[in-house]
Short mmCIF file of C-alpha atoms in Angstrom, two decimals:
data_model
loop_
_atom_site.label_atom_id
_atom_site.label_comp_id
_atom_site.label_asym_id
_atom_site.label_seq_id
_atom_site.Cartn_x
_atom_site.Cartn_y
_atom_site.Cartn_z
CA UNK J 300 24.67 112.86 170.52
CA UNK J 301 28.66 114.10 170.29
CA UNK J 302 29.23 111.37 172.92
CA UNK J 303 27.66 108.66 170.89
CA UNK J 304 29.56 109.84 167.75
CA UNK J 305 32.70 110.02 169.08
CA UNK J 306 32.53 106.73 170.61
CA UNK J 307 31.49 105.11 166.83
CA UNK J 308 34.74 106.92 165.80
CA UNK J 309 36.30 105.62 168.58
CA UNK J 310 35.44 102.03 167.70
CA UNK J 311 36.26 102.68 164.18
CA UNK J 312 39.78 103.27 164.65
CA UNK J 313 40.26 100.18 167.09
CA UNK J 314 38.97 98.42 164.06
CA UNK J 315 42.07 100.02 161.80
CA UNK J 316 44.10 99.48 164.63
CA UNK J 317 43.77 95.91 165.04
CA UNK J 318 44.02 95.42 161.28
CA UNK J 319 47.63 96.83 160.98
CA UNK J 320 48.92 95.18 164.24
CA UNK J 321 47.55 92.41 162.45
CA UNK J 322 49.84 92.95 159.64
CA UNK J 323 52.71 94.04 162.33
CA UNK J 324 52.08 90.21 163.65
CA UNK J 325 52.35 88.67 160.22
CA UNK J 326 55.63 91.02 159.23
CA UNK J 327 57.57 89.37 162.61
CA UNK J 328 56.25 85.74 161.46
CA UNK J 329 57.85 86.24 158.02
CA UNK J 330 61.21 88.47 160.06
CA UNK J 331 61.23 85.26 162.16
CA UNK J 332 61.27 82.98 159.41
CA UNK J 333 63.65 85.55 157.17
CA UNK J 334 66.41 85.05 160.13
CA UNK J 335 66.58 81.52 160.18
CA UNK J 336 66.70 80.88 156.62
CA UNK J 337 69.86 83.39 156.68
CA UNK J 338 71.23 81.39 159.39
CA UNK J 339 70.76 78.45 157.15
CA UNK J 340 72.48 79.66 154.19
CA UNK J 341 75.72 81.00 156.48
CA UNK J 342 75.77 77.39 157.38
CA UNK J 343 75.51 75.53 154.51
CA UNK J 344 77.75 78.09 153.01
CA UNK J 345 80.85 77.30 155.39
CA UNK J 346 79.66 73.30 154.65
CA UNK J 347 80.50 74.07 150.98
CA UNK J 348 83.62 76.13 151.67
CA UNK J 349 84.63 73.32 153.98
CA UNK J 350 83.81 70.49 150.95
CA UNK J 351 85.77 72.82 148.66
CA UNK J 352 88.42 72.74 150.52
CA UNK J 353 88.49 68.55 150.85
CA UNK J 354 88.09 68.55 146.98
CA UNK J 355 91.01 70.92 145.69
CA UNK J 356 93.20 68.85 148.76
CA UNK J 357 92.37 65.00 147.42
CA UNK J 358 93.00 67.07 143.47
CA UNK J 359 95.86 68.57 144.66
CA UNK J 360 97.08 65.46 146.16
CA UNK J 361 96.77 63.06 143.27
CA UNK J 362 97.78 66.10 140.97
CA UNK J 363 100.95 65.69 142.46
CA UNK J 364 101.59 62.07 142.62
CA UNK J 365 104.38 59.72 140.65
CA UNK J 366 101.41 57.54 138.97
CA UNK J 367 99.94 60.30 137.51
CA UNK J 368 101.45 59.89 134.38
CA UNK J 369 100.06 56.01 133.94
CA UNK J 370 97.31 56.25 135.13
CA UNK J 371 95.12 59.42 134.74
CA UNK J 372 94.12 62.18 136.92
CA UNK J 373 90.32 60.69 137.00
CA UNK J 374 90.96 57.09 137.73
CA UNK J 375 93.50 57.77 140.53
CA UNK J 376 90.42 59.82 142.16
CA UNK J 377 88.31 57.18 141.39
CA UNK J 378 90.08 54.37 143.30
CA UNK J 379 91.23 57.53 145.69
CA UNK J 380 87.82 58.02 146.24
CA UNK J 381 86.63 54.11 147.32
CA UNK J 382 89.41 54.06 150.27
CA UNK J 383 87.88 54.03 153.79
CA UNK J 384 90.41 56.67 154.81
CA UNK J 385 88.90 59.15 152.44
CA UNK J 386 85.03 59.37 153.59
CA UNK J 387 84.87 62.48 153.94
CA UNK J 388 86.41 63.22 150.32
CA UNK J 389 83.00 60.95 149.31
CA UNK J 390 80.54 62.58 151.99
CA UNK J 391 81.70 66.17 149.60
CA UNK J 392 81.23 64.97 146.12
CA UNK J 393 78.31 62.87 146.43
CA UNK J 394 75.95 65.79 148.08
CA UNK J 395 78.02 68.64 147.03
CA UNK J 396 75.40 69.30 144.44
CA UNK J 397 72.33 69.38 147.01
CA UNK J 398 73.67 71.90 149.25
CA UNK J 399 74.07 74.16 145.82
CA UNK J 400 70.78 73.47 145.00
CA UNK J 401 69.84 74.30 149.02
CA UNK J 402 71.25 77.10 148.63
CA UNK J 403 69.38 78.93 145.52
CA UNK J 404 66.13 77.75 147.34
CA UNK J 405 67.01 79.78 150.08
CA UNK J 406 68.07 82.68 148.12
CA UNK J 407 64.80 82.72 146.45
CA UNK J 408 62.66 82.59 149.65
CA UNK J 409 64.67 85.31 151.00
CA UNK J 410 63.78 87.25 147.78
CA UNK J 411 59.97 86.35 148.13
CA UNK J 412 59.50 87.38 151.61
CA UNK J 413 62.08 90.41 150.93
CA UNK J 414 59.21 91.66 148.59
CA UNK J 415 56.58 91.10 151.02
CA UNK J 416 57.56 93.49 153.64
CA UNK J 417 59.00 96.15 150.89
CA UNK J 418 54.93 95.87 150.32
CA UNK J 419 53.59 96.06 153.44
CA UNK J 420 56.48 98.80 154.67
CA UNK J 421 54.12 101.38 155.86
CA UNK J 422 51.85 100.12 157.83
CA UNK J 423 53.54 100.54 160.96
CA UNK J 424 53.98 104.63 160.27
CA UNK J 425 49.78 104.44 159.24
CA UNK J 426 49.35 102.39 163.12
CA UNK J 427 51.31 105.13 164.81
CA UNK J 428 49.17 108.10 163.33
CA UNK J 429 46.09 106.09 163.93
CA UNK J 430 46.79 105.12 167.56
CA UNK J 431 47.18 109.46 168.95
CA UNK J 432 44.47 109.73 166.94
CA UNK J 433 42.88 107.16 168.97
CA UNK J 434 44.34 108.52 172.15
CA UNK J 435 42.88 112.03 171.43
CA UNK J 436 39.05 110.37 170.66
CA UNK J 437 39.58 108.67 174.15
CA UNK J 438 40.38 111.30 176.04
CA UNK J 439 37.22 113.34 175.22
CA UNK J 440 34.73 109.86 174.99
CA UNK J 441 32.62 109.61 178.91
CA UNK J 442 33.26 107.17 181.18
CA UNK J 443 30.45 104.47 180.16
CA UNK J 444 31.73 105.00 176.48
CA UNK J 445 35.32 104.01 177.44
CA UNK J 446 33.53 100.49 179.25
CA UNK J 447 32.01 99.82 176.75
CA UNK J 448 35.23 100.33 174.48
CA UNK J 449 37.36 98.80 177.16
CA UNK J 450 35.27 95.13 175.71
CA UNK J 451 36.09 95.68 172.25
CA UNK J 452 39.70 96.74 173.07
CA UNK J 453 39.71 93.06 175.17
CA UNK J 454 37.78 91.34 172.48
CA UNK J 455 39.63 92.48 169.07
CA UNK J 456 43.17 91.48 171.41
CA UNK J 457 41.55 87.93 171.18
CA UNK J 458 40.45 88.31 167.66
CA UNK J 459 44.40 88.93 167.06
CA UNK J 460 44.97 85.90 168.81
CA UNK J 461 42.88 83.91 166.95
CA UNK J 462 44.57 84.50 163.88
CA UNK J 463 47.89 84.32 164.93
CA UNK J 464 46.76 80.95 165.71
CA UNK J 465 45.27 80.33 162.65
CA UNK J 466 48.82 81.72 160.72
CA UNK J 467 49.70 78.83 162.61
CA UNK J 468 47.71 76.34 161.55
CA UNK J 469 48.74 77.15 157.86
CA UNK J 470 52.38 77.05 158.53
CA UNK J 471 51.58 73.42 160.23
CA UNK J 472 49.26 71.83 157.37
CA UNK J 473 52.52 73.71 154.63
CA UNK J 474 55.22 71.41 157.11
CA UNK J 475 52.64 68.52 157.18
CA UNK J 476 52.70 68.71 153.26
CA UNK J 477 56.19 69.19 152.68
CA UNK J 478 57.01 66.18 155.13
CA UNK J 479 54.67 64.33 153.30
CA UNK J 480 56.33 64.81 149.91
CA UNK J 481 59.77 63.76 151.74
CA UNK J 482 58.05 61.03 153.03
CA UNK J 483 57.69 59.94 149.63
CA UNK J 484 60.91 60.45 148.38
CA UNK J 485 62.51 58.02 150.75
CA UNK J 486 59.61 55.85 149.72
CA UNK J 487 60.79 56.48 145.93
CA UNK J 488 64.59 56.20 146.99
CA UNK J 489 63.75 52.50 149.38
CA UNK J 490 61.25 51.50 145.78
CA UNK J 491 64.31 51.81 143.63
CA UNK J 492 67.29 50.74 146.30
CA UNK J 493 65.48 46.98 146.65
CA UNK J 494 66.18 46.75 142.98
CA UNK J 495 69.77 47.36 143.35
CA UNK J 496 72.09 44.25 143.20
CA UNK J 497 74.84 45.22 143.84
CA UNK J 498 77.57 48.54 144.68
CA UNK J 499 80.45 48.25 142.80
CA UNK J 500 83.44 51.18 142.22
CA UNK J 501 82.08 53.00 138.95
CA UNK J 502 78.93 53.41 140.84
CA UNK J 503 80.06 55.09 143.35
CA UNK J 504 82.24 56.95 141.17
CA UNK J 505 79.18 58.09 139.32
CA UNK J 506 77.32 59.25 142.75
CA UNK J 507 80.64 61.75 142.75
CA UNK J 508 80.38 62.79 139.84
CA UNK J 509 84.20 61.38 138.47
CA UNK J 510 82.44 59.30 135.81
CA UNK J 511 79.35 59.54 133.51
CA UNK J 512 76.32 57.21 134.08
CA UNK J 513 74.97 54.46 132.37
CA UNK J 514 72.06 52.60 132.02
CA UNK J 515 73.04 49.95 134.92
CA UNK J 516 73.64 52.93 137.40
CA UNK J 517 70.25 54.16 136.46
CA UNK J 518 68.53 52.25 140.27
CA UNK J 519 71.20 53.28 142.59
CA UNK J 520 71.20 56.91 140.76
CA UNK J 521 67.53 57.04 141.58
CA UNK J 522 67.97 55.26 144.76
CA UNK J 523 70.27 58.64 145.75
CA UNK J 524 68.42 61.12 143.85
CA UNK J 525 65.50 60.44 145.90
CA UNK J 526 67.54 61.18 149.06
CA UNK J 527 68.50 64.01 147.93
CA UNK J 528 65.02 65.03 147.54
CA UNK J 529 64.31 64.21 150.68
CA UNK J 530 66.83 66.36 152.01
CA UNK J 531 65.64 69.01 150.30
CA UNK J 532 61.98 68.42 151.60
CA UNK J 533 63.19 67.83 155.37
CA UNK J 534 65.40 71.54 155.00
CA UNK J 535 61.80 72.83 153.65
CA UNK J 536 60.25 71.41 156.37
CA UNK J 537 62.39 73.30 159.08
CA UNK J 538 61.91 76.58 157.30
CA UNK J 539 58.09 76.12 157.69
CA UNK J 540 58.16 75.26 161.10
CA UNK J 541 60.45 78.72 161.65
CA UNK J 542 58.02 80.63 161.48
CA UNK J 543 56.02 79.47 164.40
CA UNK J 544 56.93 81.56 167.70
CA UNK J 545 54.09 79.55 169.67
CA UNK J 546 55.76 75.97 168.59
CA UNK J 547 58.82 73.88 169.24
CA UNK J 548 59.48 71.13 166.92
CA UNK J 549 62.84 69.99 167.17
CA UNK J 550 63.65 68.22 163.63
CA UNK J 551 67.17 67.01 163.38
CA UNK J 552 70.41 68.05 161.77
CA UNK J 553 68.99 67.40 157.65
CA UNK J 554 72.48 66.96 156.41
CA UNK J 555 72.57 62.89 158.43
CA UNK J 556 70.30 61.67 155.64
CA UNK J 557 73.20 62.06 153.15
CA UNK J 558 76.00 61.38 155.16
CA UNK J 559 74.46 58.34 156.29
CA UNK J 560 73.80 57.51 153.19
CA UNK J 561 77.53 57.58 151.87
CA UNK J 562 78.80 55.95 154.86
CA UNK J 563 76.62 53.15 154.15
CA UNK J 564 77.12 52.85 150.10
CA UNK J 565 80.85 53.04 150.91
CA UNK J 566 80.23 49.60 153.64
CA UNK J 567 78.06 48.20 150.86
CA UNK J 568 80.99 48.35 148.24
CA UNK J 569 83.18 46.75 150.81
CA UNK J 570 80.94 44.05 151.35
CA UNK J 571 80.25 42.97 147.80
CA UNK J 572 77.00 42.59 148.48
CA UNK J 573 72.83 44.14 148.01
CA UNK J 574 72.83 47.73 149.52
CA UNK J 575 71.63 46.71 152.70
CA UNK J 576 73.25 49.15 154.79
CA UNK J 577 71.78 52.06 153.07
CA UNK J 578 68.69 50.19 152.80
CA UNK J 579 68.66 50.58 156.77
CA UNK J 580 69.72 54.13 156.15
CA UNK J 581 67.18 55.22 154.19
CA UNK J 582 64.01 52.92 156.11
CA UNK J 583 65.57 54.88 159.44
CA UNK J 584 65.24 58.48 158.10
CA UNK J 585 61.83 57.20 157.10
CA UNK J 586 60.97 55.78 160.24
CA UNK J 587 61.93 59.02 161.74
CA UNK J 588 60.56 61.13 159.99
CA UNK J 589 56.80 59.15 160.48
CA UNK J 590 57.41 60.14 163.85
CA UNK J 591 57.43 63.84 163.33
CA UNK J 592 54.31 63.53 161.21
CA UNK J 593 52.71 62.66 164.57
CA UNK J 594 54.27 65.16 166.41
CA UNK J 595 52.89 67.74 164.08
CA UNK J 596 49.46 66.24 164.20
CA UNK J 597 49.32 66.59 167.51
CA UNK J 598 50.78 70.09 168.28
CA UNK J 599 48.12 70.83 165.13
CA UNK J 600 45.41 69.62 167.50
CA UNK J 601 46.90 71.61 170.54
CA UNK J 602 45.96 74.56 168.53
CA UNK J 603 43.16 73.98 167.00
CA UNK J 604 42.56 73.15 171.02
CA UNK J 605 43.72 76.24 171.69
CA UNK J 606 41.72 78.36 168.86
CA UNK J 607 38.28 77.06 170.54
CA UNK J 608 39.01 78.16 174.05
CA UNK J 609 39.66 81.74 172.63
CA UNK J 610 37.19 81.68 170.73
CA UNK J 611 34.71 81.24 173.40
CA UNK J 612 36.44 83.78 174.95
CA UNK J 613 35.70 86.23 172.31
CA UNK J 614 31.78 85.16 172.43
CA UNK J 615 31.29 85.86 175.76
CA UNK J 616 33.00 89.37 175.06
CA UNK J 617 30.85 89.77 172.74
CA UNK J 618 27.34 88.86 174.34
CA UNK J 619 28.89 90.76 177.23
CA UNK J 620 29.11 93.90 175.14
CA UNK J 621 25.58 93.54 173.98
CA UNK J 622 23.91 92.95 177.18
CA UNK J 623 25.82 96.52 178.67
CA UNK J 624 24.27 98.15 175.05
CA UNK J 625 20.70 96.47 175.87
CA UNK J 626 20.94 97.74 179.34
CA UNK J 627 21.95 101.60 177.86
CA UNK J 628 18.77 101.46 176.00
CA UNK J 629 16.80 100.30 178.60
CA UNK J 630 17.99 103.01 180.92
CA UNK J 631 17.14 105.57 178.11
CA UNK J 632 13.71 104.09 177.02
CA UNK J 633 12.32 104.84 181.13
CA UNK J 634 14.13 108.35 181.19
#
C-alpha cells in the first residue's frame, strides 16, 4: 500500500515537473527571440547614427556655400539632393523615418516579452524544489515502481516535445501572416506605382521630406508608403521566425527593399520617364518574398511531419505503460 502511494506521488510530481520545464522551454523561446530583436535595434541604431551623420554633412555643406544667400538653404538641398553623386544623402532621408518607426516597434516588443518573464520569474526556483523532492520519492519507490515511472518519465519528455513543436507551429502560421500582410503592401505599393506618370524633382524632394506634398504626389507617396510597410512587415517577419531554435529560414537583409527603391526613383528621374525601374524593384521584392511563403509552407509541413511521428511515439508509451499495469493486476488477481 506505501509502495503504491508513493509511486502516485511520484507520478504527481513528474506531472509538475514537466509543466514548469514546459514553461523553462517557452522562457528560452521568448530569451531567444528577446536577443535578436536587441541585436536588431543596435543595428538599426548605428544605421541611423550613420544617416545622421550624412544629413548634418550635405546641411553643413550647403550651409556653408556662396549661393546660399540667392538661393535658399531648402532648394540648394533640393537640387543637392537629385545629383547621382549624392545617393546615399537620398537612401537617408527617404527611409530615415522607417527605421524610427522600426525602432519603437522593437522597443515595445522588448517591453512585452520583458513583462512576460518578470511573470513567469519563479518557476525555475518552484522546478528545483520539486525535482529533490522528486529525487527523495524515488529513492524510497521499488524497483517495478521506478519501470513503470521510467515510461512516464520517457513519455511526458515526448509530450514536451510535442509542444515545443507546436510553439512552433504558431510562430510559423504568426510569420506566414505577417508575410502575407507584406505581401500586400508591395501589392498596394505596385497598385498605386502603375498609376504614376512620371518622377520629377519636387517628388523626390517630397519622398525626403525637403518639401510638403501635394495632391499630384499623392500615387508615388503611396507607391513608397507601401514599401515602407513592407519593410516593416518583412523586419516583423524575421523577429517571428527568431524564435524558432528547430528552424533556419534565411530571409534577407530588409533594409534592400528601400534602398532599391531610391536607387531606382533616382534612375527614373534621370530618365524622364514612368517609374519603371522601381516598378522592377518593387515586383522583385515581391517575387521574392512569394518564394519564402513556400519555404515556410513547407518547413510548416516538416513539422507538422514531425509532430505525428512523436506523437505515435507517445501512444505506444502509453499502451506500453498500460499493458505493464494490466500485467501487475494480473499477477495480483492469481496471488
Amino acid at each position: 500500500m506505501e509502495g503504491r502511494l508513493l509511486e502516485r506521488r511520484l507520478e504527481d510530481l513528474d506531472y509538475r515537473i514537466a509543466r514548469y520545464r514546459r514553461e523553462g522551454m517557452q522562457e528560452e523561446r521568448l530569451q531567444r527571440r528577446r536577443a535578436a530583436l536587441l541585436a536588431s535595434h543596435a543595428a538599426t541604431h548605428d544605421q541611423l547614427e550613420e544617416m545622421n551623420g550624412v544629413l548634418h554633412g550635405e546641411e553643413s555643406k550647403l550651409d556653408r556655400g556662396v549661393h546660399l544667400f540667392h538661393r535658399g538653404l531648402e532648394r540648394l538641398m533640393v537640387e543637392d539632393i537629385v545629383a547621382v553623386e549624392n545617393l546615399g544623402v537620398f537612401k537617408a532621408a527617404i527611409q530615415y523615418d522607417v527605421l524610427l518607426q522600426r525602432l519603437e516597434d522593437v522597443e515595445k516588443e522588448v517591453l512585452e516579452i520583458n513583462a512576460v518573464m518578470e511573470r513567469r520569474r519563479d518557476h525555475r526556483e518552484q522546478q528545483e524544489m520539486l525535482q529533490e523532492w522528486r529525487a527523495d520519492m524515488y529513492g524510497r519507490t521499488d524497483r517495478d515502481g521506478r519501470e513503470r515511472n521510467a515510461l512516464l518519465h520517457d513519455r511526458l519528455n515526448v509530450w514536451l516535445q510535442v509542444v515545443d513543436r507546436e510553439d512552433d507551429l504558431d510562430d510559423l502560421d504568426e510569420a506566414g501572416s505577417t508575410l502575407e500582410d507584406g505581401l500586400m503592401a508591395l501589392e498596394a505599393s505596385i497598385a498605386a506605382g502603375t498609376r504614376v506618370r512620371g518622377v520629377q524633382k519636387r517628388d523626390l524632394a517630397v519622398l525626403a521630406n525637403l518639401q510638403p506634398p501635394r495632391s499630384k504626389q499623392f500615387l508615388l507617396l503611396e507607391m513608397v508608403s507601401k514599401a515602407k510597410v513592407a519593410f516593416r512587415h518583412v523586419n516583423m517577419l524575421i523577429d517571428h521566425l527568431q524564435g524558432i531554435e528547430h528552424l533556419t529560414v534565411h530571409v534577407r537583409e530588409p533594409r534592400r527593399i528601400m534602398d532599391g527603391l531610391a536607387e531606382a526613383l533616382l534612375l527614373d528621374f534621370y530618365e524622364g520617364d514612368r517609374p519603371w525601374h522601381s516598378m522592377r524593384d518593387v515586383h522583385d521584392h515581391h517575387k521574392y518574398l512569394t518564394q519564402i511563403r513556400r519555404v515556410l509552407r513547407q518547413r510548416r509541413a516538416d513539422v507538422e511531419k514531425e509532430i505525428e511521428g512523436l506523437r505515435e511515439m507517445e501512444d505506444e508509451l502509453l499502451l506500453l505503460a498500460v499493458d505493464r499495469r494490466l500485467k501487475q493486476r494480473s499477477t495480483l488477481n492469481r496471488w
